PDB file of C-alpha atoms in Angstrom:
ATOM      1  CA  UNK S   1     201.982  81.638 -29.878  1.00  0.00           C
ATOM      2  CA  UNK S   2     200.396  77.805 -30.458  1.00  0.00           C
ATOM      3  CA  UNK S   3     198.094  77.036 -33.369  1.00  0.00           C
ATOM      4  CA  UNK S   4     195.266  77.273 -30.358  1.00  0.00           C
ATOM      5  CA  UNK S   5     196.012  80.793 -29.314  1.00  0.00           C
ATOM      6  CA  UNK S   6     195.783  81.700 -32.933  1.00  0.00           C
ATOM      7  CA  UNK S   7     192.420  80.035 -33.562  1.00  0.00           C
ATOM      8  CA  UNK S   8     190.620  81.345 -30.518  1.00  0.00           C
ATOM      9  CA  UNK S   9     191.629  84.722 -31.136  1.00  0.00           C
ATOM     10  CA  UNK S  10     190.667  84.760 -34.671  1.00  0.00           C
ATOM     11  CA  UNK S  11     186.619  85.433 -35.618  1.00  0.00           C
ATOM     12  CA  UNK S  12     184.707  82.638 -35.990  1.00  0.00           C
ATOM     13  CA  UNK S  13     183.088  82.907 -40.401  1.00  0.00           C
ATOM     14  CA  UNK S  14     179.924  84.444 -39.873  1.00  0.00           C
ATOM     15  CA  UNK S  15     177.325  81.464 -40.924  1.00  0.00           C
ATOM     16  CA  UNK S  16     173.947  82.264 -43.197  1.00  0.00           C
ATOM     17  CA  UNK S  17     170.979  80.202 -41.997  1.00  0.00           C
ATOM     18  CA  UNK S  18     168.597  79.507 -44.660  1.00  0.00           C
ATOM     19  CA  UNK S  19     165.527  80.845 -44.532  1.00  0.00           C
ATOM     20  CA  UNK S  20     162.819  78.112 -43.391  1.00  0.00           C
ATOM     21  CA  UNK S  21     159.350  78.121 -43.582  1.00  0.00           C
ATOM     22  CA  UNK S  22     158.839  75.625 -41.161  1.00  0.00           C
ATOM     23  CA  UNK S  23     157.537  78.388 -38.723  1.00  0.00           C
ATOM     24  CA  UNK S  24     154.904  79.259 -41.474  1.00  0.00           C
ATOM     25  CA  UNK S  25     154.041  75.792 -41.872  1.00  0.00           C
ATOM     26  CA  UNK S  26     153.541  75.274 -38.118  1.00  0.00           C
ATOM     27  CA  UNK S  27     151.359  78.118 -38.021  1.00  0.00           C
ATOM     28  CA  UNK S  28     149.263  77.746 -40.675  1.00  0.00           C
ATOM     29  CA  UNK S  29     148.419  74.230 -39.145  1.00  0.00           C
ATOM     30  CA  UNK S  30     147.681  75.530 -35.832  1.00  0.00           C
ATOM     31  CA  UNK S  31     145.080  77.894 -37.689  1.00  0.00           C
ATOM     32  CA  UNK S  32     143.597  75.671 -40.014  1.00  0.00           C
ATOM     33  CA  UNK S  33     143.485  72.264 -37.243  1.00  0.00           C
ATOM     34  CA  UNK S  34     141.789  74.678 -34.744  1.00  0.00           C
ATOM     35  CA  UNK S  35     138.142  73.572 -34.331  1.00  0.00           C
ATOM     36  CA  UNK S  36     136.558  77.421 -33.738  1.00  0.00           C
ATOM     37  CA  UNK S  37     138.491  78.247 -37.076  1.00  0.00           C
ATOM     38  CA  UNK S  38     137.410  75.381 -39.105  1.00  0.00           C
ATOM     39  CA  UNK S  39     133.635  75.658 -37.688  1.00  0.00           C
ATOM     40  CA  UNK S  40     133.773  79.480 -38.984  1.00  0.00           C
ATOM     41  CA  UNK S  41     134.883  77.627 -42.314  1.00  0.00           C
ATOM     42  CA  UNK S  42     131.438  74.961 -42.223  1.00  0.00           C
ATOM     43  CA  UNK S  43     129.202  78.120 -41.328  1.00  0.00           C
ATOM     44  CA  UNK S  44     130.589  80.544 -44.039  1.00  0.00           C
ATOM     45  CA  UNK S  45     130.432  77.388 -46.931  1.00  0.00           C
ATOM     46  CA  UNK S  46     126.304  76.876 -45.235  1.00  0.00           C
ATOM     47  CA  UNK S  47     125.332  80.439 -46.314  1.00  0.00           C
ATOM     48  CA  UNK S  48     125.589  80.134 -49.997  1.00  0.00           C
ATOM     49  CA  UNK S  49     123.238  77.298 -49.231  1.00  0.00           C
ATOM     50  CA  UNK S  50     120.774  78.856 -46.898  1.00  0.00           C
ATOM     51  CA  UNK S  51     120.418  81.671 -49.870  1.00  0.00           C
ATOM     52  CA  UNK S  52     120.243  79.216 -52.871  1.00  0.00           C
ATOM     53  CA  UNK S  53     117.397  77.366 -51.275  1.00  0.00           C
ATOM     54  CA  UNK S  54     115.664  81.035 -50.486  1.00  0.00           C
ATOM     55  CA  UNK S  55     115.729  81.869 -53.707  1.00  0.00           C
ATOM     56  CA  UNK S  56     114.802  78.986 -55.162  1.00  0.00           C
ATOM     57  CA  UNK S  57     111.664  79.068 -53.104  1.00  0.00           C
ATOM     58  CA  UNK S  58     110.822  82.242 -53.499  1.00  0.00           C
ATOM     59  CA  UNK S  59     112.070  83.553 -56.588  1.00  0.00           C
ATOM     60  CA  UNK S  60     112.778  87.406 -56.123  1.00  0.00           C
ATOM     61  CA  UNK S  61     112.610  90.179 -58.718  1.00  0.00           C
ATOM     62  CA  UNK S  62     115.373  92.351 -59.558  1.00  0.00           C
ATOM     63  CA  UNK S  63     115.881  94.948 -56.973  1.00  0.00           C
ATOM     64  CA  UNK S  64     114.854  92.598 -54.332  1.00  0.00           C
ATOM     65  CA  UNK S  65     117.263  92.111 -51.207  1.00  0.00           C
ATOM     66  CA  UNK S  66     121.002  92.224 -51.534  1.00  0.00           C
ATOM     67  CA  UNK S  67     123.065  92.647 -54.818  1.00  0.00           C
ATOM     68  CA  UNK S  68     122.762  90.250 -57.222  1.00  0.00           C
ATOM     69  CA  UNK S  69     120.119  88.401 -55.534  1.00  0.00           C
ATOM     70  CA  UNK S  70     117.291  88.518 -58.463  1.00  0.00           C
ATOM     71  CA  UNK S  71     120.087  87.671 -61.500  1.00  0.00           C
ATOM     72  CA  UNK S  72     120.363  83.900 -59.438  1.00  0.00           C
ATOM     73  CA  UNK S  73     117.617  82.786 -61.032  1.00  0.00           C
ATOM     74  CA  UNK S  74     118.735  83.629 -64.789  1.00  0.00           C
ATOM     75  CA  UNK S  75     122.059  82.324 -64.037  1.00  0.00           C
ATOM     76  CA  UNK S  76     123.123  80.345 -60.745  1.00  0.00           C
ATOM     77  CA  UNK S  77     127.010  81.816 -61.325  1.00  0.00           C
ATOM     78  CA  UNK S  78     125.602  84.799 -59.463  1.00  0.00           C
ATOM     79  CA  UNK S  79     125.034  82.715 -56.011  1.00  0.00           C
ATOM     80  CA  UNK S  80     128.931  82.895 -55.574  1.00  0.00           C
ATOM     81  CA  UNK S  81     128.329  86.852 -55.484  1.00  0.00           C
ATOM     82  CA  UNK S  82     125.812  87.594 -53.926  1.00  0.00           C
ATOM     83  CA  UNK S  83     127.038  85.345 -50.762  1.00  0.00           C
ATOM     84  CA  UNK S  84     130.216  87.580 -50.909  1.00  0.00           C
ATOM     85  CA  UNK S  85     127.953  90.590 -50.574  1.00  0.00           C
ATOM     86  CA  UNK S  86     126.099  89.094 -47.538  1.00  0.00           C
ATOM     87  CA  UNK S  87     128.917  87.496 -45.768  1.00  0.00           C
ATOM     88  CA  UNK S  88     131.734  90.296 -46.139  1.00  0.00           C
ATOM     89  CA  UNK S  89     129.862  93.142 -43.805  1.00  0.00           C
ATOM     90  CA  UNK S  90     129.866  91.091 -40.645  1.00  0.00           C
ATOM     91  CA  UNK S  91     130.308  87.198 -41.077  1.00  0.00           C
ATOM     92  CA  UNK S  92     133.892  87.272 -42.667  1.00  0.00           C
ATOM     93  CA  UNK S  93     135.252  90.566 -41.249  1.00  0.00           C
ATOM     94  CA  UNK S  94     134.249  88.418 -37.411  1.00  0.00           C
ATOM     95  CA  UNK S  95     135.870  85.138 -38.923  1.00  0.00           C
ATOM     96  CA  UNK S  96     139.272  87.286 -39.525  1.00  0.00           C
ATOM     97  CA  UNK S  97     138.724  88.986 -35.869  1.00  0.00           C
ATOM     98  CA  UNK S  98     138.749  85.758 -34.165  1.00  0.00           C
ATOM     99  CA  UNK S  99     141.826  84.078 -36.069  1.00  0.00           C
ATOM    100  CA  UNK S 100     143.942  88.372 -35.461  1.00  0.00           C
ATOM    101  CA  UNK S 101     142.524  88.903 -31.981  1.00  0.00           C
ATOM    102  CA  UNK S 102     143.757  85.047 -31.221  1.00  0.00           C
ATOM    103  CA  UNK S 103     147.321  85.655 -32.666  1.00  0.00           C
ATOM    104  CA  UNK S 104     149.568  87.207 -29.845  1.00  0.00           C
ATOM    105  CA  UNK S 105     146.888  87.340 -27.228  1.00  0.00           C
ATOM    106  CA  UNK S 106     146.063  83.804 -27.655  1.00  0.00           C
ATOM    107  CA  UNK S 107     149.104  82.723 -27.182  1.00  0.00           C
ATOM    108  CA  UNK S 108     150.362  84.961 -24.393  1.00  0.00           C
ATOM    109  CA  UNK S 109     146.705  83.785 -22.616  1.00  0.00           C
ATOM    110  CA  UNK S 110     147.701  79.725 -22.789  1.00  0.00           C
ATOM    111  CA  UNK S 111     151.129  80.724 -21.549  1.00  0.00           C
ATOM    112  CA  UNK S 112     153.146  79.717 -24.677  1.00  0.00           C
ATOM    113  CA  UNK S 113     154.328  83.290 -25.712  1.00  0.00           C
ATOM    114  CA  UNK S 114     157.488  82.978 -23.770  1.00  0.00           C
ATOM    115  CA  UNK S 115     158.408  79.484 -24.925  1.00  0.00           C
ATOM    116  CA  UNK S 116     157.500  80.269 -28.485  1.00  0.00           C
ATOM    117  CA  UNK S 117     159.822  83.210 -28.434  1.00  0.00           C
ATOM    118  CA  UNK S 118     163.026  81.127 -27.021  1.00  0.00           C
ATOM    119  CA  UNK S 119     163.268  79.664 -30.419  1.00  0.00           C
ATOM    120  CA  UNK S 120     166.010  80.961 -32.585  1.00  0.00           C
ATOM    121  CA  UNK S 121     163.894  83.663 -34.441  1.00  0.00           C
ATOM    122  CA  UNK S 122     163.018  87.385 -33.933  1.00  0.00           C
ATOM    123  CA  UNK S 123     159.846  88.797 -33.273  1.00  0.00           C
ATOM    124  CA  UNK S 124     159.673  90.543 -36.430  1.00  0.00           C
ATOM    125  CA  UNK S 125     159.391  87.428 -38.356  1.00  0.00           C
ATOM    126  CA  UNK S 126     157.049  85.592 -35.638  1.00  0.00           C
ATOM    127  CA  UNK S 127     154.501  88.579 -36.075  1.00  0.00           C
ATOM    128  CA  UNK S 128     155.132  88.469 -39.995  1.00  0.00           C
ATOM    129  CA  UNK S 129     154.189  84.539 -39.588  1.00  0.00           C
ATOM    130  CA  UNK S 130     151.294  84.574 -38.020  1.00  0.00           C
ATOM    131  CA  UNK S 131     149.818  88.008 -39.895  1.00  0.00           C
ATOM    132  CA  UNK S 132     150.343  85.904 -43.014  1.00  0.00           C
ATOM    133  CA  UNK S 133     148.227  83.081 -41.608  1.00  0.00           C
ATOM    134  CA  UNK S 134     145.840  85.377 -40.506  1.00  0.00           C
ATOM    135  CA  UNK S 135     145.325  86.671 -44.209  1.00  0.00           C
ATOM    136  CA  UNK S 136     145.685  83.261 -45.423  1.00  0.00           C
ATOM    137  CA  UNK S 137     142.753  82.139 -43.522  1.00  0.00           C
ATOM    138  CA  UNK S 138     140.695  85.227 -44.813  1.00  0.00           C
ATOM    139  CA  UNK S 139     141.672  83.956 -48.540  1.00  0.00           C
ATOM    140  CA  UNK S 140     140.242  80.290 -47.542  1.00  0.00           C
ATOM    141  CA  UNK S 141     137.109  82.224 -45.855  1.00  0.00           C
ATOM    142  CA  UNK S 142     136.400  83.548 -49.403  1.00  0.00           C
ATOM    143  CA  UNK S 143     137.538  80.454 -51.175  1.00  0.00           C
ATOM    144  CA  UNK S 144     134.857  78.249 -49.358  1.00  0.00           C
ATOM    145  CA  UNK S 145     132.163  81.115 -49.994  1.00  0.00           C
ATOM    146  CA  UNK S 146     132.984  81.669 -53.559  1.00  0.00           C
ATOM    147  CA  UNK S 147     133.835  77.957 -54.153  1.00  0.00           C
ATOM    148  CA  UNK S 148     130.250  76.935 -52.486  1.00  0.00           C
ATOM    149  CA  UNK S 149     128.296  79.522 -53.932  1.00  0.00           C
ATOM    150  CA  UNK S 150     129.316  78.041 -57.489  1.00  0.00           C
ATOM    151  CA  UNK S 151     128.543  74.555 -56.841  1.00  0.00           C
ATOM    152  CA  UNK S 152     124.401  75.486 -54.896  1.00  0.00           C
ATOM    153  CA  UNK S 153     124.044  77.707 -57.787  1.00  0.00           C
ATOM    154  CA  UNK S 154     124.673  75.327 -60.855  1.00  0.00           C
ATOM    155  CA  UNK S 155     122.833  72.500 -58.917  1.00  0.00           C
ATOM    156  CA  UNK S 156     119.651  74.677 -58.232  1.00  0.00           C
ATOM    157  CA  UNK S 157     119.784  77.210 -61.203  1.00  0.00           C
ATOM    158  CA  UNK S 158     120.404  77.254 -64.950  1.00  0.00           C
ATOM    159  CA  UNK S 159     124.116  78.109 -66.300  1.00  0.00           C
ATOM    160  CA  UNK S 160     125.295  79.985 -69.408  1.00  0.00           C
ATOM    161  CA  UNK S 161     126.341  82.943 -70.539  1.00  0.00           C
ATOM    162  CA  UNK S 162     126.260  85.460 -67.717  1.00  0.00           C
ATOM    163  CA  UNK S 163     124.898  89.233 -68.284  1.00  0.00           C
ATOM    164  CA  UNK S 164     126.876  91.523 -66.647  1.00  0.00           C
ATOM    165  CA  UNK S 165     126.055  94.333 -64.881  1.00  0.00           C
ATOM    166  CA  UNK S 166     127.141  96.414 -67.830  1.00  0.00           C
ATOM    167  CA  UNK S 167     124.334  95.140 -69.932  1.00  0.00           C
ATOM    168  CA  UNK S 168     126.952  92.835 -72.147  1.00  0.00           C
ATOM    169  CA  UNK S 169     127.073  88.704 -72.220  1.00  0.00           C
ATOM    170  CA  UNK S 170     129.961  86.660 -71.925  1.00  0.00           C
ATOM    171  CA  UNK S 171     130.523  83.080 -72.361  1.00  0.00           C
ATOM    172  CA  UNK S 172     130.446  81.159 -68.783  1.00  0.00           C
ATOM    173  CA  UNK S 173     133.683  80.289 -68.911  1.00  0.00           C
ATOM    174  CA  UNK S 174     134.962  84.134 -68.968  1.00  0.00           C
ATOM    175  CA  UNK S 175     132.302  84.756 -66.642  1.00  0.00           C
ATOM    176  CA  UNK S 176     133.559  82.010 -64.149  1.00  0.00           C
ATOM    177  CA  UNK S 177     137.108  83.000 -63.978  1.00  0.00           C
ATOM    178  CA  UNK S 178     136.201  86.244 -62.308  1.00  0.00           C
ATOM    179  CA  UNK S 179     134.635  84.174 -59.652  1.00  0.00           C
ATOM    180  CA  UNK S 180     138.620  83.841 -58.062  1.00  0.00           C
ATOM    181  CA  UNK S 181     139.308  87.577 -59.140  1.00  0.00           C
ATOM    182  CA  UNK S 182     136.400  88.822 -57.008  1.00  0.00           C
ATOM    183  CA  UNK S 183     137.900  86.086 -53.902  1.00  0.00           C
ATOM    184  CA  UNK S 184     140.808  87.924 -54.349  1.00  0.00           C
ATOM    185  CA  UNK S 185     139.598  91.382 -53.782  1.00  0.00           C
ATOM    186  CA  UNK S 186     138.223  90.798 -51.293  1.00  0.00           C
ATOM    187  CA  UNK S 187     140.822  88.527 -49.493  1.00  0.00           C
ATOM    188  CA  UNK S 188     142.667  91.956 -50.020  1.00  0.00           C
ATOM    189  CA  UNK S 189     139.844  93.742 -48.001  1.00  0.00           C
ATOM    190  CA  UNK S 190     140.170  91.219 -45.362  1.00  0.00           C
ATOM    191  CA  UNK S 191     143.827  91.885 -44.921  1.00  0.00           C
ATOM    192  CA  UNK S 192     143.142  95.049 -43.502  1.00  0.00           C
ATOM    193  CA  UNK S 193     141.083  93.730 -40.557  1.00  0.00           C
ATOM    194  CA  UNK S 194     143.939  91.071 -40.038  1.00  0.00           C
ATOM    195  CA  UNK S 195     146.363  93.928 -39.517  1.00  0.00           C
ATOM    196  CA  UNK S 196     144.265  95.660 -36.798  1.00  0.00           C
ATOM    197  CA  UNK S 197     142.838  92.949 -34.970  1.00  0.00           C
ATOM    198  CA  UNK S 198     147.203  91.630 -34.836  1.00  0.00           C
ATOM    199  CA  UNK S 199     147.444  95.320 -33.616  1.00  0.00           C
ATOM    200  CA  UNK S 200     145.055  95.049 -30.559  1.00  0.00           C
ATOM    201  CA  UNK S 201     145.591  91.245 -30.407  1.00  0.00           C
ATOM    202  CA  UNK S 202     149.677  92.669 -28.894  1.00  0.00           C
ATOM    203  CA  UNK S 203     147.980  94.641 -26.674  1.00  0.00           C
ATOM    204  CA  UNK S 204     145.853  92.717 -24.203  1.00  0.00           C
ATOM    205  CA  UNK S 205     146.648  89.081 -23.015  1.00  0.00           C
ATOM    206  CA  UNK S 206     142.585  88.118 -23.678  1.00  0.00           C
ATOM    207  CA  UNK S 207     142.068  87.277 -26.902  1.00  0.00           C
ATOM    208  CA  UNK S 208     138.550  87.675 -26.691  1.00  0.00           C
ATOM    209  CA  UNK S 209     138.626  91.395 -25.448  1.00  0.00           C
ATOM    210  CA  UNK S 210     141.087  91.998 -28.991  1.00  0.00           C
ATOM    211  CA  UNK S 211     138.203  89.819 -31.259  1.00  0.00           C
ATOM    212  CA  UNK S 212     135.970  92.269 -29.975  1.00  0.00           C
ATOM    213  CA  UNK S 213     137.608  95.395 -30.366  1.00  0.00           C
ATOM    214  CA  UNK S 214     138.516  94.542 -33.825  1.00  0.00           C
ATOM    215  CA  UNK S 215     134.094  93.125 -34.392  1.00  0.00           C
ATOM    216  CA  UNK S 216     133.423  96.621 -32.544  1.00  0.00           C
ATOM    217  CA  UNK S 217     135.640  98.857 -34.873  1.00  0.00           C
ATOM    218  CA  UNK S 218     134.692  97.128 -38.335  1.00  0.00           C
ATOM    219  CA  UNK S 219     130.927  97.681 -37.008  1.00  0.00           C
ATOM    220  CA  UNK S 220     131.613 101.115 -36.385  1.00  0.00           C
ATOM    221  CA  UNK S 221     133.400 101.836 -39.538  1.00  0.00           C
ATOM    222  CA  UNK S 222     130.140 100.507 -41.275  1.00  0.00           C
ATOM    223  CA  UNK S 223     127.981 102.884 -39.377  1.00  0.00           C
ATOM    224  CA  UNK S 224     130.001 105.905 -40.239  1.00  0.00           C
ATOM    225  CA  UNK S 225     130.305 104.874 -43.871  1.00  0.00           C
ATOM    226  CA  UNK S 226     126.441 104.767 -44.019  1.00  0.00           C
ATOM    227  CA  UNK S 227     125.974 108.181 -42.462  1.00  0.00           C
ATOM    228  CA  UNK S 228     125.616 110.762 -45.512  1.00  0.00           C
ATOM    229  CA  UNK S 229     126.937 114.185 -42.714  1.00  0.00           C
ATOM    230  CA  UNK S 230     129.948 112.815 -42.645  1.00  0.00           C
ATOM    231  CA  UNK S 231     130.555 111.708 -46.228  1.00  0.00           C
ATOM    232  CA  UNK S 232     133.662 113.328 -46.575  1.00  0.00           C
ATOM    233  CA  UNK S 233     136.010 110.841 -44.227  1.00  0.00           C
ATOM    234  CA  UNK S 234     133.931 107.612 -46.188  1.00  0.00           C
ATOM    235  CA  UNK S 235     136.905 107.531 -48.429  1.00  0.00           C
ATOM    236  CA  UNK S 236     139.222 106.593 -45.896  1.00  0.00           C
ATOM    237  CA  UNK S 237     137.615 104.249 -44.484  1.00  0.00           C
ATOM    238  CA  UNK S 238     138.345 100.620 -44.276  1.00  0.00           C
ATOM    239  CA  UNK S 239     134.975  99.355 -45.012  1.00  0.00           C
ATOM    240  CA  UNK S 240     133.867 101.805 -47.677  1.00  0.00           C
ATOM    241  CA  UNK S 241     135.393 100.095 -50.951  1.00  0.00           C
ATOM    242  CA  UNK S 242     134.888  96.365 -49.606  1.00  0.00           C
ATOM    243  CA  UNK S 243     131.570  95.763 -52.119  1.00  0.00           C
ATOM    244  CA  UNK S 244     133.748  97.397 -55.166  1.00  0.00           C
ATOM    245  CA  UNK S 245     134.191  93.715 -56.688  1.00  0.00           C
ATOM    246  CA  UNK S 246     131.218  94.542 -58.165  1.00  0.00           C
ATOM    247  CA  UNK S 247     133.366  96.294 -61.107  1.00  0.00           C
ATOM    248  CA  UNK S 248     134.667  93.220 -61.818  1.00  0.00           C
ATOM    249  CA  UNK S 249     131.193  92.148 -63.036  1.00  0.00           C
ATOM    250  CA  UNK S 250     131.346  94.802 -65.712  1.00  0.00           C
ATOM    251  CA  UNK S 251     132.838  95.117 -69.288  1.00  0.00           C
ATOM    252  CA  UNK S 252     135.130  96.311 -69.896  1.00  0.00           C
ATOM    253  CA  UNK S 253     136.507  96.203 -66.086  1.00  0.00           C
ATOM    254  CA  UNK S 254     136.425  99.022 -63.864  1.00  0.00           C
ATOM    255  CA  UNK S 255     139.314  99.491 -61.976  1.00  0.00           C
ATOM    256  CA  UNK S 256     139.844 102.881 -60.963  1.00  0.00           C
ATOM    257  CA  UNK S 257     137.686 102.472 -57.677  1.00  0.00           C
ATOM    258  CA  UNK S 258     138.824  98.867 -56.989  1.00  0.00           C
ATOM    259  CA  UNK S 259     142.741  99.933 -57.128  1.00  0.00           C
ATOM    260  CA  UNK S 260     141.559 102.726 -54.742  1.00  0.00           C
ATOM    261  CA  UNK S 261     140.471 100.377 -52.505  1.00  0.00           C
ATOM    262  CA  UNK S 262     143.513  97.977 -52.664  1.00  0.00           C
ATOM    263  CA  UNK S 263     145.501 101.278 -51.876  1.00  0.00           C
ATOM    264  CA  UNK S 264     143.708 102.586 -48.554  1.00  0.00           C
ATOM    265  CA  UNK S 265     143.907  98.898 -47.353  1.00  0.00           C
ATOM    266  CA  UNK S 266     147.367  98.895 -48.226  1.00  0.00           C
ATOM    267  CA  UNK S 267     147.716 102.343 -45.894  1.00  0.00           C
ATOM    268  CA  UNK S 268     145.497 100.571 -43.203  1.00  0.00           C
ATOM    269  CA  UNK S 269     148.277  97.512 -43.083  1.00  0.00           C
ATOM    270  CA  UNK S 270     151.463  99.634 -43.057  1.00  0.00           C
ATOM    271  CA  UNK S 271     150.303 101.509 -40.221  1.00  0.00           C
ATOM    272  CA  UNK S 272     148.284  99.105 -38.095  1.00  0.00           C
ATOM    273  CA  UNK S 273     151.168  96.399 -38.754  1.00  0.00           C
ATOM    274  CA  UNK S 274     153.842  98.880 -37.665  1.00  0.00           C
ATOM    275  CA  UNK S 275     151.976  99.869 -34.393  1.00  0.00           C
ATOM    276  CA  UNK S 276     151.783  96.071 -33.669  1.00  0.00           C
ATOM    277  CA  UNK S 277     155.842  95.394 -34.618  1.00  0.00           C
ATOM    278  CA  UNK S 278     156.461  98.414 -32.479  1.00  0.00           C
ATOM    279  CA  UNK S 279     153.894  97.363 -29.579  1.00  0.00           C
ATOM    280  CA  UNK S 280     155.567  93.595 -29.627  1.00  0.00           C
ATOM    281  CA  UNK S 281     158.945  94.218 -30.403  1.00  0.00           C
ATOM    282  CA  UNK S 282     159.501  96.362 -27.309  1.00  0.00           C
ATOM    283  CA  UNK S 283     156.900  94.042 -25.053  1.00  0.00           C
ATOM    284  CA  UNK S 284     157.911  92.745 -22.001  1.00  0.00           C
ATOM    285  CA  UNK S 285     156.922  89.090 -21.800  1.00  0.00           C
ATOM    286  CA  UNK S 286     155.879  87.477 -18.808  1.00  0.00           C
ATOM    287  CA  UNK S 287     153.825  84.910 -19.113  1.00  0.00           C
TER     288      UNK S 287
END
């Protein structure tokens, strides 16, 4: 037998490819270059605004409009807050929609789907990839309202040590780094939507008809949660423990509620996520 018979019979060393995250990187620049996503961005960061000038103009008492709304005045800190508590019922939950409904139906729409998946990687990893840019984009969402809502509020109201809702004072700078722990939280919220709207986004090839469905569901969630007949399923519900940040605002923290939160997102993800690796994984692509 020749030195060539022997080599092509024996097993070629199985090689390890190192993991890149030039996938990741690619589509986290498709999200965050996209004009719709980056106007969603400019409209979120003009809402702190719009309510900071409001307030300023017409100074409202305590008890007055949203949460937090009459403690801007005594401390502008509380801008950042109270612009999470408007935006996160319908603004940011349609931001998310758009960027999820967009993923796999957006891409199976343009015609790209095929191409994308003849690169070397499985669709396991191409879903993980773009539901972590998904969430990522939710986390900038709240970024750009927390981040604006601090800056409108210290240029239109007095800073210093911030009351909480507890009754106690802390110093600003305590009070401050909750600002990012409350961003957070509600990032986490956020990540919940991602995972259904990347569900029905592997269903349909129109991205708008998954944005929609995912807008339709989070609206209908809301309803239900406000409906006292059916208080016992409010638990579960996706959109019942979004507003819980407010604990954070407390001292000491309350975390019992917030952690119960974090967990039925966390149930909402697994399953939601696993119907859409199960959906694309098994989808025949055409187009």
């Amino acid at each position: 037998m020749s030195t060539s018979s022997v080599l092509a019979t024996r097993p070629l060393p199985l090689v390890r490819r190192p993991v890149s995250s030039r996938l990741l990187r690619s589509e986290l620049s498709m999200v965050f270059r996209r004009p719709r996503n980056l106007a969603m961005l400019a409209v979120l960061a003009v809402i702190p605004t719009l309510i900071g000038v409001a307030v300023k103009l017409s100074a409202p008492k305590p008890g007055d409009g949203p949460a937090f709304l009459g403690q801007i005045t005594d401390n502008g800190l509380f801008l950042a807050f109270t612009a999470l508590v408007v935006v996160l019922p319908l603004f940011m939950p349609l931001a998310v929609s758009v960027v999820s409904g967009d993923a796999v139906a957006g891409e199976a729409n343009q015609g790209t789907l095929r191409y994308l998946l003849v690169v070397p990687v499985n669709r396991t990893r191409l879903l993980a990839v773009k539901y972590t840019a998904t969430v990522a984009y939710g986390l900038v969402a709240g970024l750009t309202v927390g981040a604006a809502g601090v800056v409108v509020g210290l240029l239109l109201f007095p800073a210093g040590p911030v009351t909480l809702l507890s009754g106690g004072a802390i110093p600003f700078s305590a009070a401050l780094v909750r600002v990012p722990l409350v961003v957070l939280y509600v990032a986490a919220m956020l990540a919940g939507v991602a995972a259904i709207g990347l569900f029905l986004s592997t269903l349909t090839e129109v991205p708008v008809g998954a944005m929609a469905a995912t807008v339709v569901l989070t609206i209908l969630c809301e309803i239900l949660d406000s409906i006292p007949q059916v208080a016992a399923i409010h638990p579960y519900l996706f959109t019942h423990w979004w507003l819980q940040f407010g604990d954070l605002l407390r001292s000491p923290v309350q975390l019992h509620d917030m952690l119960q939160g974090l967990l039925v997102q966390a149930a909402y993800i697994a399953v939601f996520f696993s119907l859409a690796w199960a959906r694309f994984s098994t989808r025949d692509v055409s187009s």
